[in-house]
Short mmCIF file of C-alpha atoms in Angstrom, two decimals:
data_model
loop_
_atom_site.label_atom_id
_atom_site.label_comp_id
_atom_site.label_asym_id
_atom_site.label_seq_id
_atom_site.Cartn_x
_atom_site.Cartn_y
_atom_site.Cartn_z
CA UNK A 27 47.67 31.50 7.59
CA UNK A 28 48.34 31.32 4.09
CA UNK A 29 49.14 27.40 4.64
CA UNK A 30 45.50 27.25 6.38
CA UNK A 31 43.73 29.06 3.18
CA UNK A 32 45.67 26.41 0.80
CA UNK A 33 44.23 23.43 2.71
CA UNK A 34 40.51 24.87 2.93
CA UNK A 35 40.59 25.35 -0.83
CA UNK A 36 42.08 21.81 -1.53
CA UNK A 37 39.40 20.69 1.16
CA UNK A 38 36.58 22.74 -0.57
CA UNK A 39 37.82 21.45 -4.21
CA UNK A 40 37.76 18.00 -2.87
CA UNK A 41 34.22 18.30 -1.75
CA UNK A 42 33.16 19.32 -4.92
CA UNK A 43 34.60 16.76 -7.10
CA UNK A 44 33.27 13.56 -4.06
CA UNK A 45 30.23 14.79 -4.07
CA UNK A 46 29.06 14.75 -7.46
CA UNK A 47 30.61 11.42 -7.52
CA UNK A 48 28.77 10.20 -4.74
CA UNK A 49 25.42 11.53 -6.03
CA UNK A 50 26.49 9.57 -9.12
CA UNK A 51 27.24 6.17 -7.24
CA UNK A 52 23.76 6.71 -5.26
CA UNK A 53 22.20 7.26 -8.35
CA UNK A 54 23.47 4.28 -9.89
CA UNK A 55 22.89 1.95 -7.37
CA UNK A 56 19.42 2.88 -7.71
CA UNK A 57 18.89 2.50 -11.43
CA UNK A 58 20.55 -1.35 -10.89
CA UNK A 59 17.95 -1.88 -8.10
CA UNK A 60 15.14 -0.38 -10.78
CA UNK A 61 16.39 -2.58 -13.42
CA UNK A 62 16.69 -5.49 -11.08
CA UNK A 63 13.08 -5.00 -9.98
CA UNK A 64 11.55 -5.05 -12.94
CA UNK A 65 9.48 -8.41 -13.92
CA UNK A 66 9.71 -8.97 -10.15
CA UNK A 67 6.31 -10.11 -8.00
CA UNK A 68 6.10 -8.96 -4.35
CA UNK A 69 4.20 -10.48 -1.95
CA UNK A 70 3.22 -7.42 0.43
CA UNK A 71 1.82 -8.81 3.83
CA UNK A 72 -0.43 -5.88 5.54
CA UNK A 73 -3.75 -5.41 7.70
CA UNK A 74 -6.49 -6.03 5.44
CA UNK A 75 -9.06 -4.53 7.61
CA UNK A 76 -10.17 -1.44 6.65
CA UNK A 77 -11.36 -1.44 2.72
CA UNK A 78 -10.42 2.65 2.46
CA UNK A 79 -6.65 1.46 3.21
CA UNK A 80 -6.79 -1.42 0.86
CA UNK A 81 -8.23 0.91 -2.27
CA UNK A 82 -5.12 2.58 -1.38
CA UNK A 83 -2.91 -0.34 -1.82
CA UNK A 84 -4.75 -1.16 -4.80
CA UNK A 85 -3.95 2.09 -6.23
CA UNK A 86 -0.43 2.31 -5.52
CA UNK A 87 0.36 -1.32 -6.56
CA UNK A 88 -1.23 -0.16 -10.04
CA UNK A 89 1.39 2.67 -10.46
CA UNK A 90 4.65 0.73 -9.39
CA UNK A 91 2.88 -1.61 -11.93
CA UNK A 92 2.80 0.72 -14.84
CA UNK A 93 6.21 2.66 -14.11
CA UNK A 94 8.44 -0.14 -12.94
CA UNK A 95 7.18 -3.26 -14.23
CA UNK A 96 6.75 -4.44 -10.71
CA UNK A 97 3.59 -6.77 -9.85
CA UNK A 98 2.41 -6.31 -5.85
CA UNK A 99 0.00 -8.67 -4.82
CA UNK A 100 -2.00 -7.43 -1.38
CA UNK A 101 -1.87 -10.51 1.14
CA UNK A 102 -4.51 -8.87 3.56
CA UNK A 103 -3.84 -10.53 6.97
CA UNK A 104 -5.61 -9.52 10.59
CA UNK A 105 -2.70 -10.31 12.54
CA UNK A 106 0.92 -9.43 11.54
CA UNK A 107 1.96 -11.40 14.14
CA UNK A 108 1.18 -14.97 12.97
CA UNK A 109 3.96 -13.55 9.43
CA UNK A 110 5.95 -12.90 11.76
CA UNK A 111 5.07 -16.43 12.74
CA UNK A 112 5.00 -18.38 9.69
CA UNK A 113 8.76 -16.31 8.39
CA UNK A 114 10.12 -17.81 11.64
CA UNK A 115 9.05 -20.72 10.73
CA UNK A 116 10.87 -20.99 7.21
CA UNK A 117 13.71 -19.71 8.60
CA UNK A 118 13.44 -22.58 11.44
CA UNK A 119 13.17 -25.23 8.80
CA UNK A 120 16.27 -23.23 6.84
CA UNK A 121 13.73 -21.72 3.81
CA UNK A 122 16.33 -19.07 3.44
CA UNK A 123 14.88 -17.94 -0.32
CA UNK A 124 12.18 -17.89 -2.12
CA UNK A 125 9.99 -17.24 1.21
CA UNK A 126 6.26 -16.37 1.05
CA UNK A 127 6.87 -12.62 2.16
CA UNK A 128 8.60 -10.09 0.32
CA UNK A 129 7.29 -6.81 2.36
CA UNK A 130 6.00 -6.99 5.65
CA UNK A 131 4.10 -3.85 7.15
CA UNK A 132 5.12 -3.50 10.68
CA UNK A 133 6.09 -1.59 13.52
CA UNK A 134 6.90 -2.41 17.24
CA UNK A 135 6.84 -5.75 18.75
CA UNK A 136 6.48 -7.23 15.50
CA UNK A 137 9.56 -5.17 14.40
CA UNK A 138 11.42 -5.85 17.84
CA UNK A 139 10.55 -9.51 17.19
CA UNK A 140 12.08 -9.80 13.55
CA UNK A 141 15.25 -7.91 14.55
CA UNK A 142 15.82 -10.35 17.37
CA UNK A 143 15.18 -13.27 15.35
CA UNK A 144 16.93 -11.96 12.12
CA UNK A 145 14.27 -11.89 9.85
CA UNK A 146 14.63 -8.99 8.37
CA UNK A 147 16.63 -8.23 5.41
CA UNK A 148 20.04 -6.01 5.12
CA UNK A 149 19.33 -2.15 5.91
CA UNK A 150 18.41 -0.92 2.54
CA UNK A 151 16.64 2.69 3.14
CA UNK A 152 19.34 4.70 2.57
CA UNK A 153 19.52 3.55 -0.95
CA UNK A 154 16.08 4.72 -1.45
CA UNK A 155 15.66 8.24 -2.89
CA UNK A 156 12.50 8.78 -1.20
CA UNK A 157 13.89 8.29 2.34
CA UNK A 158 16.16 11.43 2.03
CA UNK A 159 12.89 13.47 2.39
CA UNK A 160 11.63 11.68 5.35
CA UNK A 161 11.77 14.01 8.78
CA UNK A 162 14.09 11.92 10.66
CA UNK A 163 15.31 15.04 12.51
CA UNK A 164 11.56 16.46 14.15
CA UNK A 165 10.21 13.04 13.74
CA UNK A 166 12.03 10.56 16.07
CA UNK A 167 9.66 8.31 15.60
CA UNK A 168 10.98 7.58 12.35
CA UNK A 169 14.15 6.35 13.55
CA UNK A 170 12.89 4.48 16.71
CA UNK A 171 10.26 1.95 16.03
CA UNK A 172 8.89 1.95 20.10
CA UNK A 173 12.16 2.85 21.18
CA UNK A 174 14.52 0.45 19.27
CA UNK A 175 16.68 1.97 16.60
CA UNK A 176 15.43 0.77 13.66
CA UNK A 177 18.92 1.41 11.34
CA UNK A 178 17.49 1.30 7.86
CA UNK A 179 16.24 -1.98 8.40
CA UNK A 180 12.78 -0.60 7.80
CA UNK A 181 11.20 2.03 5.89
CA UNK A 182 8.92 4.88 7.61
CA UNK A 183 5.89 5.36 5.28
CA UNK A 184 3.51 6.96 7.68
CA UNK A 185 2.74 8.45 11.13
CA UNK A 186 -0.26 7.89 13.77
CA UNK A 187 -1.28 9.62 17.00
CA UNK A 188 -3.82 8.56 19.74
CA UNK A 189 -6.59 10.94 19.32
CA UNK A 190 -10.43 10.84 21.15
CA UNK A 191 -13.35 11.09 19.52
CA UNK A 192 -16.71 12.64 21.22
CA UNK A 193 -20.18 13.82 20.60
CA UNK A 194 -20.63 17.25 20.85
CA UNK A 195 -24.69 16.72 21.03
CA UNK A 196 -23.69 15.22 24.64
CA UNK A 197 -20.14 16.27 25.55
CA UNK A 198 -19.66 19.96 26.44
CA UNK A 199 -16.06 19.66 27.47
CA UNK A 200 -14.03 17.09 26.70
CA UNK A 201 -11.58 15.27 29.15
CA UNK A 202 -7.88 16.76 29.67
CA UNK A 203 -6.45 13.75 31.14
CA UNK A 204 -7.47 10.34 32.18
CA UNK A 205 -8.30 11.50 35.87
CA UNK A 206 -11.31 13.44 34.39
CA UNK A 207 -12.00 10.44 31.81
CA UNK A 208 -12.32 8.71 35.13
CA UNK A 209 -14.70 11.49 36.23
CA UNK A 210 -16.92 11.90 32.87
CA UNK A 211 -17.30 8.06 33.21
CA UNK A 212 -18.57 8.28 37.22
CA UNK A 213 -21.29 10.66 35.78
CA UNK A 214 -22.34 9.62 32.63
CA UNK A 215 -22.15 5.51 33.29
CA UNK A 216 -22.26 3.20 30.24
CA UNK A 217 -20.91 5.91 28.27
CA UNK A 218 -17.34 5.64 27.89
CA UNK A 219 -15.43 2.26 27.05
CA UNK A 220 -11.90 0.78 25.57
CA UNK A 221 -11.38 -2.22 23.26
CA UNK A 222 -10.14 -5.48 25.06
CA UNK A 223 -6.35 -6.31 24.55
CA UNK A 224 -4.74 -7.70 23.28
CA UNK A 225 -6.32 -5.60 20.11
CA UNK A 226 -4.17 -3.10 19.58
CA UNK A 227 -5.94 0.24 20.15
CA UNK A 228 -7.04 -1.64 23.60
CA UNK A 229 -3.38 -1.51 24.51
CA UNK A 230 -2.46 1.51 23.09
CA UNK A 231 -5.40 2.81 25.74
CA UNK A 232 -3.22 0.90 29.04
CA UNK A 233 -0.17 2.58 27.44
CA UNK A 234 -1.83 6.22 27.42
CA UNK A 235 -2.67 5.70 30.60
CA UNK A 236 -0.13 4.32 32.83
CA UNK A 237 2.28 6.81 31.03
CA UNK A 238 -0.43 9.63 32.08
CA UNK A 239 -0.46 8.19 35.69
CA UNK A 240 2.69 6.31 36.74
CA UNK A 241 5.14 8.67 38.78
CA UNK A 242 8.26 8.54 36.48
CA UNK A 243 7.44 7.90 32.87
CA UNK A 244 11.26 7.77 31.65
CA UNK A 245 11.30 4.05 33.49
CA UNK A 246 8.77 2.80 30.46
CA UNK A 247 11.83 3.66 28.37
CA UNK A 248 13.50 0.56 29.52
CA UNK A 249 13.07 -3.12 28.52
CA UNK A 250 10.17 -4.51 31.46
CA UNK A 251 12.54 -7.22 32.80
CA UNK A 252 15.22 -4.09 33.96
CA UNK A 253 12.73 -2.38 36.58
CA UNK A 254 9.93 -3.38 39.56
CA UNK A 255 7.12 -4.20 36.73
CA UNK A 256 4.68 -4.37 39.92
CA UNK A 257 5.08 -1.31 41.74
CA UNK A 258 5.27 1.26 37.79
CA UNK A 259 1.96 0.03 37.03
CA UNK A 260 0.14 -0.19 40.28
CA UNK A 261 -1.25 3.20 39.60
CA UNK A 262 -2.77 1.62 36.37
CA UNK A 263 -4.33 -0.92 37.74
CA UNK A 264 -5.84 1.35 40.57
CA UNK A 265 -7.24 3.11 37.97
CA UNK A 266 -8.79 0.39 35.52
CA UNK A 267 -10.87 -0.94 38.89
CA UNK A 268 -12.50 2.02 39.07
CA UNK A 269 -13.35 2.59 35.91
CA UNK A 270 -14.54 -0.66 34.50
CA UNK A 271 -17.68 -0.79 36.50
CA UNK A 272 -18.42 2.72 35.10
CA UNK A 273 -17.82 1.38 31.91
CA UNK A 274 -20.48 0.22 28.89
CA UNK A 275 -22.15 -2.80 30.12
CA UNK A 276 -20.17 -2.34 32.88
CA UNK A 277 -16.96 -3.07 32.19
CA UNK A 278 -18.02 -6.79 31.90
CA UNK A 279 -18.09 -6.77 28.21
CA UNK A 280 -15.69 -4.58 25.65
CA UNK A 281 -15.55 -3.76 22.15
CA UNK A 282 -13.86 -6.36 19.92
CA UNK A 283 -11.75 -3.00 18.25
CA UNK A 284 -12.08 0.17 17.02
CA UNK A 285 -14.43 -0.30 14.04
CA UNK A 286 -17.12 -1.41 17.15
CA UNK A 287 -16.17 1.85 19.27
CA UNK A 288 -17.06 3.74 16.17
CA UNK A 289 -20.38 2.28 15.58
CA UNK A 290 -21.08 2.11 19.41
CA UNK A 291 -20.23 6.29 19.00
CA UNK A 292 -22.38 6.00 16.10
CA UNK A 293 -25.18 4.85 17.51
CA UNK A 294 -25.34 6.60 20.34
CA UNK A 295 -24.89 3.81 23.29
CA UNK A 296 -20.96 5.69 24.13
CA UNK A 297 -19.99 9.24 23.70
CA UNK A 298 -16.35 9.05 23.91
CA UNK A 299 -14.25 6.56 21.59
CA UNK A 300 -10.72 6.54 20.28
CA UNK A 301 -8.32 6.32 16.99
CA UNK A 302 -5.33 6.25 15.94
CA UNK A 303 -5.88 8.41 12.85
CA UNK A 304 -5.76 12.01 13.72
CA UNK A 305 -8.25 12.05 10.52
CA UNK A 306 -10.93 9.54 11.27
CA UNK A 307 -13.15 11.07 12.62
CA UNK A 308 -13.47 13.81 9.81
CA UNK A 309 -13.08 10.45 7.21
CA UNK A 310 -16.05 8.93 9.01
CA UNK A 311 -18.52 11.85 8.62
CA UNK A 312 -17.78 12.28 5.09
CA UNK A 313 -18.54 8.57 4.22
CA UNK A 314 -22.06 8.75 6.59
CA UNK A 315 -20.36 7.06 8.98
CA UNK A 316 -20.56 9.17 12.34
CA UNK A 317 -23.02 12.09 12.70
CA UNK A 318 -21.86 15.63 11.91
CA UNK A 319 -21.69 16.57 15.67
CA UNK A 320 -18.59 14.42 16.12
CA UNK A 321 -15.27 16.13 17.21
CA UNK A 322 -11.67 15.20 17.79
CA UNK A 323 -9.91 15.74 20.99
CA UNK A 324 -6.30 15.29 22.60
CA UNK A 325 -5.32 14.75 26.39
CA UNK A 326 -3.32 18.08 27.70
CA UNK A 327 0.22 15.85 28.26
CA UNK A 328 0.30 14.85 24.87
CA UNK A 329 -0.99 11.24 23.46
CA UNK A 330 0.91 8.35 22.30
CA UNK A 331 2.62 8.27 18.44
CA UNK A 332 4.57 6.60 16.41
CA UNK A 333 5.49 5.40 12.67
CA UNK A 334 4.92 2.50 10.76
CA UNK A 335 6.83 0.73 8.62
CA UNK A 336 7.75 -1.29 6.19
CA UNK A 337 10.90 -3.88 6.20
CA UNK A 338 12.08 -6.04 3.60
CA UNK A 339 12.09 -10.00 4.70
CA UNK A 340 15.65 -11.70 4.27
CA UNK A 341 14.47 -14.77 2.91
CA UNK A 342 12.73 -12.63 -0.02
CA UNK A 343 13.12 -13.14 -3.87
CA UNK A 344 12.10 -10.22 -4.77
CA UNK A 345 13.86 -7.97 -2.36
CA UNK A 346 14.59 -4.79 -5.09
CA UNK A 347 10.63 -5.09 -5.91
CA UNK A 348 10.01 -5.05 -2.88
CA UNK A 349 12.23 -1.66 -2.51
CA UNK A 350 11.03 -0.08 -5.51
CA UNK A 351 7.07 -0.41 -3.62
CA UNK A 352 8.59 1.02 -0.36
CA UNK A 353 10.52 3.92 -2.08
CA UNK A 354 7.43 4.89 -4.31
CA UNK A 355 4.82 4.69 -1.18
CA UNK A 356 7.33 7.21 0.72
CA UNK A 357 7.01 9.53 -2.31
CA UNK A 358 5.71 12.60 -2.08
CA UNK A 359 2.93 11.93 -4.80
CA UNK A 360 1.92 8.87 -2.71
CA UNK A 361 2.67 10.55 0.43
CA UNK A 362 0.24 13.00 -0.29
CA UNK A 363 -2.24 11.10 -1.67
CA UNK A 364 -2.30 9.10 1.86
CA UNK A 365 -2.85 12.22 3.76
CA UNK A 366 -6.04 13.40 2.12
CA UNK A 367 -8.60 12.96 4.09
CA UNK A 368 -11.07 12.01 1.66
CA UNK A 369 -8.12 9.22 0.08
CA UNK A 370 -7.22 7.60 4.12
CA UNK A 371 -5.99 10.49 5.75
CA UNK A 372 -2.56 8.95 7.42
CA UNK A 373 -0.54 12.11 8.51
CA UNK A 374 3.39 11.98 6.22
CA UNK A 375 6.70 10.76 7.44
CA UNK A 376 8.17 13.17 5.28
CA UNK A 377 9.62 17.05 6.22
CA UNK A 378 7.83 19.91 4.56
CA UNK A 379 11.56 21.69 4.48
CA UNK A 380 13.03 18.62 2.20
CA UNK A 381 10.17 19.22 -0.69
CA UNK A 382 10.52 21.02 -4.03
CA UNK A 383 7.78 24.21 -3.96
CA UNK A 384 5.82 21.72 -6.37
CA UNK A 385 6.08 18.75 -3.72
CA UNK A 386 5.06 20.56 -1.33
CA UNK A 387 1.95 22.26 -2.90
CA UNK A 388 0.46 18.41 -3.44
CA UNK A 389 0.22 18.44 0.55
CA UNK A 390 -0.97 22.56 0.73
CA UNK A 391 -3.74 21.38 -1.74
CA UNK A 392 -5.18 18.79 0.99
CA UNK A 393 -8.42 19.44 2.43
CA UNK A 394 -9.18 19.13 6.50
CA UNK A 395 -12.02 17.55 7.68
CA UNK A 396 -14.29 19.00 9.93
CA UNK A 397 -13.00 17.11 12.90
CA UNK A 398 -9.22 17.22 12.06
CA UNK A 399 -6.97 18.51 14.80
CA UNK A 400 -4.72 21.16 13.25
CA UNK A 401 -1.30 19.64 14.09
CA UNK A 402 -0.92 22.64 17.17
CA UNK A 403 -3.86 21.16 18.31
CA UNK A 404 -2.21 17.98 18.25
CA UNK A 405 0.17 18.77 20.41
CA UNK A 406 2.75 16.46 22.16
CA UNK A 407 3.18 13.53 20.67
CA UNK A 408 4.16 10.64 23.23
CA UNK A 409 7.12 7.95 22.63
CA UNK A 410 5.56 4.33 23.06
CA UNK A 411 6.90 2.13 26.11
CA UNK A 412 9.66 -0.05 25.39
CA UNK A 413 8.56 -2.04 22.91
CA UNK A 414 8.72 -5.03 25.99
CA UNK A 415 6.22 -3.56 27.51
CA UNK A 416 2.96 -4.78 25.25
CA UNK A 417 3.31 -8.26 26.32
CA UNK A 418 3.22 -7.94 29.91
CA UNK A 419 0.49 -5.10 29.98
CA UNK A 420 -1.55 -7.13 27.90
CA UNK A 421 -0.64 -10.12 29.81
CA UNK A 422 -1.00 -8.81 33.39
CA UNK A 423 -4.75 -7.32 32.06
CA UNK A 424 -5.57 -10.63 30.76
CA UNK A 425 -4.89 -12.32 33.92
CA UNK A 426 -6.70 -9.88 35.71
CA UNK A 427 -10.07 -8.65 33.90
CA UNK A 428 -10.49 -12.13 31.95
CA UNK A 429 -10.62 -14.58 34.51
#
């Protein structure tokens, strides 16, 4: 007993002596990454679409500017696939420094892609102060980028959420599920539409709902190739044929994206659209966008979520630039900054719990919009497919619908 007391205390004693010194390592590695970083220019590949998203880029490249000596210079790209592309390609002709990408912003395929291929650099988030605050433990998503483990080979720096978007000045009650999108759509024809894929909300729609409609949704889970891709998504299919000549223009025509689903709502030709922003609808009213009778809705099973990221390229010069950007855009100052509404409104990656009463007051201080779903009203959120799956939805409704 006595013996057992002795070894606690040396255990206890021990603990208190590593883990100052560990702190003291961590911290240390991080000044030498600061130091490293400064004078450094990183070339930060991400969507360039949205001008409310690139103000905030603009913004944040300013501060890692000013407090780390850092330059970040905003390639704006459409398609993250054709980096993912053109780093394959300097790695294929054996480019393996001094590459055209420092940071990439990504998340699924594109992430599933650069794994495979090993284009990514060494896992580096856990050197990164800001990561310890990140929810890894309620947020899965921040750990599993469409189901593969990401392992610190990318950093989380913000959340999404399918959400639907209606007009209140023509929709009573909103649909629960697909079936009664299905039914809304029978009775109000040329109302209700979905972008084309492969654009990405267009797919995130076929992912919503075959996992709302096929009979076992822990098979989408698994790579495509490992189960009977046919018979899942038959229900799918079934579906889409009946509601595409319901559709605007009757199915025969879609919108190009998401931006045209607004201005469709906008304008009054559809009643229903879709985002990926819990907070776009609310963003849209307040810049004039969408009329003030526009409200957010979620399906009763929960909609599809995830996180996206950011990963460090391996053929990268600037590679502790590029960390210092990532660590400072997961801060809480820049975390919170992102959520407001009336900034971009992009829901945090980071836990409430993990924040110092004055870190946490930056995010009580944030404003709702009008149409923001309080997160209980967000309900379920969804895990994506396998990250396999994109392809051969997008292919298989390509073949089909595009002939």
């Amino acid at each position: 007993m006595k013996l057992g007391r002795f070894v606690g205390a040396v255990l206890l004693a021990m603990l208190v002596l590593v883990n100052p010194l560990q702190a003291e390592t961590e911290n240390s590695e991080w000044q030498s990454i600061v130091a490293k970083a400064k004078g450094q220019t990183v070339y930060y590949n991400g969507w360039g679409g949205s001008e409310v998203i690139n103000e905030y880029i603009r913004w944040a490249s300013a501060e890692v500017e000013k407090r780390y000596g850092v330059t970040v210079k905003h390639v704006k790209v459409t398609d993250i696939g054709d980096v993912v592309g053109r780093i394959l390609a300097e790695k294929s002709a054996g480019r393996t420094s001094g590459g055209t990408v420092d940071l990439v912003w990504i998340n699924g395929e594109n992430f599933r892609a650069m794994k495979e291929q090993g284009l990514l650099g060494p896992p580096f988030t856990h050197k990164l102060p800001s990561y310890q605050l990140v929810d890894t433990e309620k947020k899965p998503t921040t750990v599993y980028d469409f189901t593969i483990a990401v392992e610190n080979l990318e950093a989380p720096w913000g959340m999404a959420q399918l959400v639907f978007m209606y007009d209140t000045a023509h929709v009573t009650n909103p649909p629960a599920n697909m079936q009664e999108l299905l039914a809304y759509a029978k009775t109000h024809p040329g109302r209700v539409t979905y972008p084309a894929p492969p654009e990405f909300h267009g797919t995130t729609f076929l992912k919503q709902a075959l996992l709302e409609l096929v009979e076992n949704p822990e098979l989408l889970k698994k790579p495509v190739d490992a189960v009977d891709f046919e018979k899942i998504t038959a229900p799918l299919w079934a579906f889409l044929d009946e509601l595409h000549p319901v559709m605007w223009r009757s199915g025969r025509t879609f919108a190009n994206g998401a931006p045209e689903m607004k201005q469709l709502l906008s304008d009054g030709e559809i009643f229903i659209s879709l985002s990926f922003n819990p907070n776009d609808a609310s963003n849209a009213i307040a810049s004039g966008e969408l009329p003030e009778s526009i409200r957010t809705y979620v399906h009763e099973g929960g909609t599809i979520g995830n996180s996206h990221f950011l990963a460090v390229v391996f053929n990268s010069s600037a590679k502790e630039g590029a960390m210092v950007f990532a660590d400072f855009l997961m801060s809480p100052e820049a975390q919170a900054r992102k959520a407001d509404p009336a900034i971009w409104g992009d829901p945090t990656v980071l836990a409430m719990g993990k924040l110092t009463p004055e870190q946490k007051q930056l995010f009580d201080n944030i404003e709702a919009g009008v149409a923001t779903l309080s997160p209980q009203e967000l309900g379920k959120v969804r895990l994506e497919p396998h990250a396999s799956w994109v392809e051969a939805l997008e292919t298989t409704w390509l073949a089909r619908y595009r002939k």
